[in-house]
Coordinates of C-alpha atoms and ligand atoms in Angstrom, one line a residue:
M14 CA -40.6 43.0 -14.6
R15 CA -39.1 45.3 -17.3
P16 CA -40.1 48.9 -17.0
I17 CA -41.0 50.6 -20.3
P18 CA -42.6 54.0 -19.8
T19 CA -44.4 54.0 -23.1
L20 CA -45.4 50.8 -24.8
I21 CA -47.0 50.2 -28.2
V22 CA -48.5 46.8 -28.8
G23 CA -48.8 46.0 -32.5
G24 CA -46.9 47.1 -35.5
G25 CA -49.7 47.4 -38.1
P26 CA -50.7 50.8 -39.6
A27 CA -52.0 52.1 -36.3
G28 CA -49.0 51.2 -34.1
A29 CA -46.4 52.1 -36.7
S30 CA -48.0 55.6 -37.2
A31 CA -47.9 56.3 -33.4
A32 CA -44.3 55.1 -33.3
I33 CA -43.3 57.5 -36.1
V34 CA -44.8 60.5 -34.3
L35 CA -43.3 59.6 -30.9
A36 CA -39.9 58.9 -32.5
R37 CA -39.9 62.2 -34.4
A38 CA -40.6 64.0 -31.1
G39 CA -37.8 62.1 -29.3
A40 CA -40.3 60.4 -26.9
T41 CA -38.8 57.2 -25.6
H42 CA -41.0 54.2 -26.3
V43 CA -40.9 50.6 -27.4
L44 CA -43.1 48.9 -30.0
V45 CA -43.6 45.2 -29.7
E46 CA -44.9 43.2 -32.7
R47 CA -45.6 39.5 -32.5
S48 CA -44.6 38.6 -36.1
R49 CA -40.9 38.3 -36.9
E50 CA -41.4 39.0 -40.6
T51 CA -44.0 41.4 -42.1
G52 CA -46.8 39.3 -43.6
D53 CA -49.7 40.1 -45.9
A54 CA -52.5 40.9 -43.5
I55 CA -56.1 40.2 -44.6
C56 CA -57.1 43.5 -46.1
G57 CA -58.3 44.7 -49.4
G58 CA -55.3 47.1 -49.6
F59 CA -57.5 50.0 -50.9
L60 CA -55.8 53.2 -49.7
S61 CA -58.4 56.0 -50.0
W62 CA -57.4 59.6 -50.9
R63 CA -58.0 60.5 -47.2
T64 CA -55.7 57.7 -46.0
L65 CA -53.0 59.0 -48.5
E66 CA -53.3 62.4 -46.8
S67 CA -52.5 60.8 -43.4
L68 CA -49.6 58.8 -44.9
A69 CA -48.2 62.1 -46.3
R70 CA -48.2 63.5 -42.8
L71 CA -45.9 60.5 -41.8
G72 CA -43.6 61.2 -44.7
V73 CA -44.8 58.3 -46.9
E74 CA -45.4 59.4 -50.4
P75 CA -47.4 57.2 -52.8
S76 CA -44.3 56.7 -55.0
A77 CA -42.7 54.8 -52.1
L78 CA -45.4 52.2 -52.4
G79 CA -45.4 51.6 -56.1
A80 CA -49.1 51.0 -55.8
A81 CA -51.8 50.6 -58.5
R82 CA -53.9 53.7 -59.2
I83 CA -57.6 53.4 -58.6
T84 CA -60.0 56.1 -59.9
R85 CA -63.4 54.4 -60.1
T86 CA -65.8 52.2 -58.2
R87 CA -67.7 49.4 -59.9
I88 CA -70.6 47.9 -58.1
I89 CA -71.8 44.5 -59.4
A90 CA -75.0 42.8 -58.3
G91 CA -76.0 39.9 -60.5
E92 CA -76.5 41.3 -64.0
R93 CA -76.4 44.9 -62.9
V94 CA -73.2 46.9 -63.1
I95 CA -72.8 50.6 -62.2
E96 CA -69.7 52.6 -62.2
A97 CA -68.8 56.0 -60.8
A98 CA -65.6 58.0 -60.4
L99 CA -64.1 58.1 -56.9
P100 CA -64.1 61.6 -55.4
R101 CA -60.3 61.5 -55.7
P102 CA -57.8 58.9 -56.9
A103 CA -56.9 56.1 -54.5
L104 CA -54.3 53.3 -54.5
G105 CA -54.2 49.6 -54.2
V106 CA -51.2 48.1 -52.3
S107 CA -50.4 44.9 -50.5
R108 CA -50.2 45.0 -46.7
R109 CA -46.8 43.5 -46.9
T110 CA -45.5 46.5 -48.7
L111 CA -47.5 49.1 -46.7
D112 CA -46.6 47.7 -43.3
T113 CA -42.9 47.2 -44.3
V114 CA -42.7 50.9 -45.4
L115 CA -44.4 52.2 -42.3
L116 CA -42.3 50.2 -39.9
A117 CA -39.1 51.0 -41.7
R118 CA -40.1 54.7 -41.5
A119 CA -40.6 54.3 -37.7
V120 CA -37.2 52.7 -37.2
A121 CA -35.5 55.4 -39.4
A122 CA -37.1 58.0 -37.2
G123 CA -35.6 56.3 -34.1
A124 CA -38.4 54.0 -32.9
A125 CA -37.4 51.0 -30.8
V126 CA -39.1 48.1 -32.5
E127 CA -38.9 44.6 -31.0
R128 CA -40.2 41.8 -33.2
G129 CA -41.3 38.3 -32.2
V130 CA -42.7 39.6 -29.0
T131 CA -46.3 38.6 -28.3
V132 CA -48.4 40.2 -25.5
R133 CA -50.5 37.4 -24.0
S134 CA -52.6 39.5 -21.6
L135 CA -52.9 43.0 -20.1
E136 CA -53.6 44.1 -16.6
G137 CA -54.0 47.9 -16.7
T138 CA -51.0 49.1 -18.6
T139 CA -48.8 46.1 -17.7
A140 CA -48.3 43.5 -20.4
S141 CA -47.6 39.8 -19.8
L142 CA -45.7 38.2 -22.6
D143 CA -46.0 34.7 -23.9
D144 CA -42.5 33.8 -22.7
G145 CA -43.6 34.7 -19.1
A146 CA -41.9 38.1 -18.9
A147 CA -43.8 41.3 -18.1
L148 CA -43.5 44.8 -19.4
A149 CA -44.6 47.5 -16.9
S150 CA -45.6 50.7 -18.7
D151 CA -47.2 54.0 -17.6
T152 CA -48.8 54.5 -21.0
L153 CA -50.0 51.8 -23.4
F154 CA -51.0 52.2 -27.0
L155 CA -53.1 49.2 -27.8
A156 CA -52.8 48.6 -31.6
S157 CA -53.2 44.9 -31.8
G158 CA -55.8 45.4 -34.6
K159 CA -57.9 42.5 -35.5
H160 CA -56.6 40.5 -32.6
D161 CA -57.9 41.0 -29.1
V162 CA -55.6 40.8 -26.1
R163 CA -56.9 39.1 -22.9
G164 CA -57.7 41.8 -20.3
A165 CA -58.6 44.4 -22.9
A166 CA -60.7 42.5 -25.4
R167 CA -63.5 44.1 -27.3
P168 CA -66.9 42.8 -26.1
A169 CA -68.0 39.5 -27.6
E170 CA -71.5 41.0 -28.3
A171 CA -69.8 43.4 -30.8
R172 CA -69.5 40.4 -33.2
G173 CA -73.3 40.1 -33.6
D174 CA -75.6 37.0 -33.8
D175 CA -74.3 36.0 -37.2
P176 CA -70.6 37.0 -37.0
V177 CA -68.6 38.1 -40.0
L178 CA -65.5 36.4 -41.4
G179 CA -62.9 38.0 -43.6
L180 CA -61.4 35.9 -46.4
R181 CA -58.7 36.8 -48.9
I182 CA -57.0 35.3 -51.9
R183 CA -54.6 36.9 -54.3
L184 CA -54.7 36.2 -58.0
A185 CA -51.4 36.3 -59.8
A186 CA -51.0 39.1 -62.4
A187 CA -52.5 38.2 -65.8
P188 CA -53.2 40.6 -68.7
G189 CA -56.8 39.5 -69.0
L190 CA -57.4 40.1 -65.3
T191 CA -55.8 43.6 -65.5
R192 CA -58.1 44.4 -68.4
L193 CA -61.2 43.2 -66.5
I194 CA -60.5 45.2 -63.3
G195 CA -58.5 48.1 -64.7
D196 CA -58.3 51.1 -62.4
A197 CA -61.5 50.2 -60.5
V198 CA -62.2 49.0 -57.1
E199 CA -65.0 46.4 -57.6
L200 CA -67.7 45.5 -55.2
H201 CA -69.5 42.2 -55.9
L202 CA -72.6 41.9 -53.8
F203 CA -74.3 38.7 -52.7
D204 CA -76.6 37.4 -50.0
R205 CA -75.0 38.0 -46.6
G206 CA -71.7 39.2 -48.0
Y207 CA -69.6 41.0 -50.5
V208 CA -66.3 40.6 -52.4
G209 CA -64.0 43.6 -53.0
I210 CA -61.4 43.3 -55.8
N211 CA -58.7 45.6 -56.9
L212 CA -55.2 45.5 -58.4
Q213 CA -52.1 46.0 -56.3
E214 CA -48.5 47.1 -56.9
D215 CA -47.5 44.0 -58.9
N216 CA -50.8 43.9 -60.8
S217 CA -51.9 40.9 -58.8
A218 CA -55.6 41.1 -57.8
N219 CA -56.5 41.2 -54.1
V220 CA -59.9 39.4 -53.7
C221 CA -61.2 40.2 -50.3
M222 CA -64.5 39.0 -48.9
A223 CA -66.6 39.8 -45.8
V224 CA -69.2 37.0 -45.3
H225 CA -71.5 36.1 -42.5
R226 CA -70.8 32.8 -40.8
S227 CA -74.3 31.4 -41.8
A228 CA -73.5 31.8 -45.5
M229 CA -70.1 30.2 -45.0
L230 CA -71.6 27.2 -43.1
A231 CA -74.2 26.8 -45.8
A232 CA -71.4 26.5 -48.4
G233 CA -69.3 24.2 -46.3
S234 CA -65.8 25.8 -46.6
P235 CA -64.1 28.9 -48.0
A236 CA -63.1 27.1 -51.2
A237 CA -66.7 25.8 -51.7
L238 CA -68.1 29.2 -51.1
L239 CA -65.9 30.7 -53.7
D240 CA -66.8 28.0 -56.2
A241 CA -70.5 28.5 -55.4
L242 CA -70.3 32.3 -55.9
A243 CA -68.3 31.9 -59.1
Q244 CA -71.1 29.7 -60.5
Q245 CA -74.0 31.9 -59.3
Y246 CA -72.5 35.2 -60.4
P247 CA -70.9 35.0 -63.8
R248 CA -69.0 38.3 -63.5
L249 CA -67.4 37.2 -60.3
G250 CA -66.8 33.8 -61.9
E251 CA -65.0 35.5 -64.8
R252 CA -62.5 37.0 -62.3
L253 CA -62.2 33.9 -60.1
A254 CA -61.5 31.8 -63.2
Y255 CA -57.9 33.3 -62.9
R256 CA -57.4 31.1 -59.8
S257 CA -54.7 28.5 -60.3
G258 CA -56.1 26.4 -57.5
S259 CA -52.9 26.7 -55.4
E260 CA -53.7 30.1 -53.8
A261 CA -53.9 30.1 -50.1
I262 CA -57.3 31.3 -48.7
D263 CA -56.5 33.4 -45.7
A264 CA -59.3 33.8 -43.1
I265 CA -60.1 35.8 -40.0
A266 CA -63.1 35.2 -37.8
N267 CA -65.4 37.4 -35.8
V268 CA -64.8 40.9 -37.3
P269 CA -66.7 43.3 -35.0
Y270 CA -67.9 45.7 -37.7
G271 CA -69.4 48.8 -36.3
W272 CA -67.7 48.6 -32.9
R273 CA -66.2 51.8 -31.3
A274 CA -64.4 52.4 -28.0
T275 CA -66.6 55.3 -26.8
H276 CA -64.6 56.0 -23.6
G277 CA -61.2 55.3 -22.2
V278 CA -59.1 55.2 -19.1
G279 CA -56.0 57.1 -18.2
G280 CA -52.8 55.6 -19.7
L281 CA -54.5 53.4 -22.3
F282 CA -54.9 54.7 -25.9
R283 CA -56.8 52.3 -28.1
L284 CA -55.8 52.6 -31.7
G285 CA -56.9 51.3 -35.1
D286 CA -59.3 48.4 -35.0
Q287 CA -59.0 48.5 -31.2
A288 CA -60.6 52.0 -31.4
G289 CA -63.3 51.4 -34.0
V290 CA -64.0 48.9 -36.9
I291 CA -65.5 50.3 -40.0
P292 CA -67.1 47.9 -42.5
S293 CA -64.4 47.0 -45.0
L294 CA -66.5 48.0 -48.0
A295 CA -65.8 51.6 -47.1
G296 CA -62.1 51.0 -47.6
E297 CA -61.2 53.3 -44.7
G298 CA -60.0 51.0 -41.9
M299 CA -56.4 51.8 -42.6
G300 CA -57.2 55.5 -42.8
I301 CA -58.9 55.3 -39.3
A302 CA -55.9 53.3 -38.0
I303 CA -53.3 55.8 -39.2
A304 CA -55.4 58.8 -38.1
S305 CA -55.7 57.2 -34.6
G306 CA -52.0 56.7 -34.4
L307 CA -51.3 60.3 -35.4
R308 CA -53.9 61.7 -33.0
A309 CA -53.1 59.5 -30.0
A310 CA -49.4 60.2 -30.2
H311 CA -50.0 63.9 -30.5
A312 CA -52.5 63.8 -27.6
F313 CA -49.9 62.0 -25.5
L314 CA -47.1 64.4 -26.4
G315 CA -49.4 67.3 -25.4
G316 CA -51.0 65.9 -22.2
G317 CA -49.2 62.7 -21.2
A318 CA -50.9 59.5 -20.1
A319 CA -53.8 61.5 -18.7
A320 CA -54.8 62.6 -22.2
A321 CA -56.1 59.1 -23.1
P322 CA -59.8 59.3 -22.0
R323 CA -60.3 62.6 -23.9
F324 CA -58.5 61.2 -27.0
Q325 CA -60.7 58.1 -26.9
R326 CA -63.9 60.1 -26.6
D327 CA -63.0 62.6 -29.3
F328 CA -61.8 59.8 -31.6
A329 CA -65.1 57.9 -31.1
R330 CA -67.0 61.1 -32.0
A331 CA -64.8 61.5 -35.1
T332 CA -65.5 57.9 -36.3
R333 CA -69.2 57.9 -35.5
R334 CA -70.5 59.1 -38.9
P335 CA -68.2 57.1 -41.2
I336 CA -68.7 53.9 -39.2
A337 CA -72.5 54.4 -38.9
L338 CA -72.9 55.3 -42.6
A339 CA -70.7 52.4 -43.8
G340 CA -72.8 50.1 -41.6
L341 CA -76.1 51.2 -43.3
V342 CA -74.5 50.7 -46.7
R343 CA -73.2 47.3 -45.7
D344 CA -76.7 46.3 -44.3
A345 CA -78.2 47.2 -47.7
A346 CA -75.4 45.6 -49.7
E347 CA -75.8 42.2 -48.1
R348 CA -79.5 42.0 -48.9
P349 CA -80.2 41.1 -52.5
R350 CA -83.7 42.6 -52.6
V351 CA -82.6 45.9 -51.1
T352 CA -79.6 46.0 -53.5
L353 CA -81.8 45.4 -56.6
A354 CA -84.1 48.3 -55.5
A355 CA -81.2 50.6 -54.6
L356 CA -78.9 50.2 -57.6
P357 CA -81.2 51.9 -60.2
L358 CA -81.4 54.8 -57.8
L359 CA -77.6 55.0 -57.5
S360 CA -77.2 54.8 -61.3
H361 CA -79.7 57.7 -61.7
I362 CA -78.0 59.9 -59.1
P363 CA -74.3 59.3 -59.7
R364 CA -73.4 62.0 -57.2
L365 CA -74.9 59.8 -54.5
I366 CA -72.0 57.3 -54.7
D367 CA -69.6 60.2 -54.6
T368 CA -71.3 61.6 -51.5
I369 CA -71.4 58.2 -49.7
A370 CA -67.7 57.7 -50.6
S371 CA -66.8 61.1 -49.1
L372 CA -69.0 60.8 -46.0
T373 CA -67.4 57.4 -45.0
R374 CA -64.0 59.1 -44.6
I375 CA -62.7 60.3 -41.3
G376 CA -62.7 64.1 -40.9
H377 CA -59.7 66.3 -40.1
S378 CA -58.6 67.3 -36.6
P379 CA -55.9 69.7 -35.3
L380 CA -54.4 66.6 -33.6
D381 CA -53.5 65.2 -37.1
D382 CA -50.7 67.7 -37.2
S383 CA -49.5 68.7 -33.7
P384 CA -49.7 68.0 -29.9
R385 CA -52.7 69.5 -28.1
Ligands
LIG1236 C1 -61.8 41.6 -45.2 C2 -61.2 42.9 -44.9 C3 -60.9 43.8 -45.9 C4 -60.4 45.1 -45.6 N1 -60.1 45.9 -46.6 C5 -59.6 47.2 -46.4 C6 -59.3 48.1 -47.4 O1 -59.3 47.7 -48.6 N2 -58.9 49.3 -47.1 C7 -58.8 49.7 -45.8 O2 -58.4 50.9 -45.5 N3 -59.1 48.9 -44.8 C8 -59.5 47.6 -45.0 N4 -59.7 46.8 -44.0 C9 -59.5 47.2 -42.6 C10 -58.0 47.2 -42.2 O3 -57.4 46.0 -42.6 C11 -57.9 47.4 -40.7 O4 -58.8 48.5 -40.3 C12 -56.4 47.8 -40.4 O5 -55.6 46.8 -40.7 C13 -56.3 48.2 -38.9 O6 -55.0 48.5 -38.6 P1 -54.4 48.2 -37.2 O7 -53.0 48.7 -37.2 O8 -55.4 48.7 -36.2 O9 -54.4 46.6 -37.0 P2 -53.7 45.4 -37.8 O10 -53.5 45.8 -39.2 O11 -54.5 44.2 -37.6 O12 -52.3 45.3 -37.2 C14 -52.2 44.8 -35.8 C15 -50.7 44.3 -35.6 O13 -50.6 44.0 -34.2 C16 -49.9 42.7 -34.1 N5 -50.4 42.0 -32.9 C17 -51.6 41.5 -32.8 N6 -51.7 41.0 -31.5 C18 -50.5 41.2 -30.9 C19 -50.0 40.8 -29.7 N7 -50.8 40.2 -28.8 N8 -48.8 41.1 -29.3 C20 -48.0 41.8 -30.3 N9 -48.4 42.1 -31.5 C21 -49.7 41.8 -31.8 C22 -50.3 42.0 -35.4 O14 -49.3 41.0 -35.8 C23 -50.3 43.1 -36.4 O15 -49.1 43.4 -37.0 C24 -60.2 45.5 -44.3 C25 -60.5 44.6 -43.2 C26 -61.0 43.3 -43.5 C27 -61.3 42.3 -42.4

């Protein structure tokens, strides 16, 4: 058994953010990440203005990402299209770029990052690895994101009766596609799901979908679902016509939207998607992940392992409003009848979109900046 006083499991935005803060403070820790190379996680890549503020606290400036600028939201339901300015500019970036930049920043700050190390299960704060070794820690930052680790998995009920799948394809850059999408984040609504589209740093388009399993089963396969949606919704079809046919369709099952860890135990800090899962149409999951990394690491620096339960309670409180509101919006967005009734209202009160966009962001906390 290898003793590691402070262990971070997962090197996505949440784990990397915690590692940067701990490394800057000179706190000894190890971050283990199962992938050997940084991949392109299934994610829309929309970085909200609030997420950008958190990134700046970690020393990551937008220019380091070379990302596409996003200033508008465009909501498309059948023939109806409404547009509104975002409260503040956002960015579109691939996860490969973002995760690479964050982990590099952690290493530069002095973090010990071990790649190709997979935690198979947890017992308290002791981690068993898939090669049979064990890491004994006093404090564990669980940042495994979309993936549950045996012994600390989120409850199965959180997935709901008709679980949600995340799907993603990337469309290669093309001038016509750039003209269609421009500086907007698009939300295409359909029965039991939605598709988000925005451009990224290389002008490729990230097409990311959240869809209920029943809708997927009815279509037969992810590719068949995309074909069916492209036929049924001409504006979406216009964008999907840029597929070459050779794009991989990445998928993740059972996304527990709406789930939050409302209380914690000493020594275990749950971060990112392991702390709370906001519906992806809000474009704030990475913001919550990075804020959780900042706050958990600062809470630990101020109060040690014993600070975990209070951090978890406070973080659950901080994410209650954005997650609940995004859940209501998602429920409406996935029901064509509700959408058709609500869209005229949104177009007559443009400030409503702005207000919803603002209220689905995580608020500020003293723990964003320093230990408490
Ligand atoms: C369809 C979809 C679209 C989305 N679009 C957006 C968007 O546009 N904007 C936005 O802000 N958010 C979006 N999100 C949410 C966002 O992707 C997540 O909230 C965010 O990635 C959470 O970060 P994390 O660090 O908690 O987890 P992750 O990003 O999932 O990172 C977890 C890391 O832990 C590693 N890991 C996992 N298990 C183990 C293990 N057992 N041992 C070692 N390492 C492990 C993984 O390899 C990974 O690197 C979207 C989500 C979905 C599903």
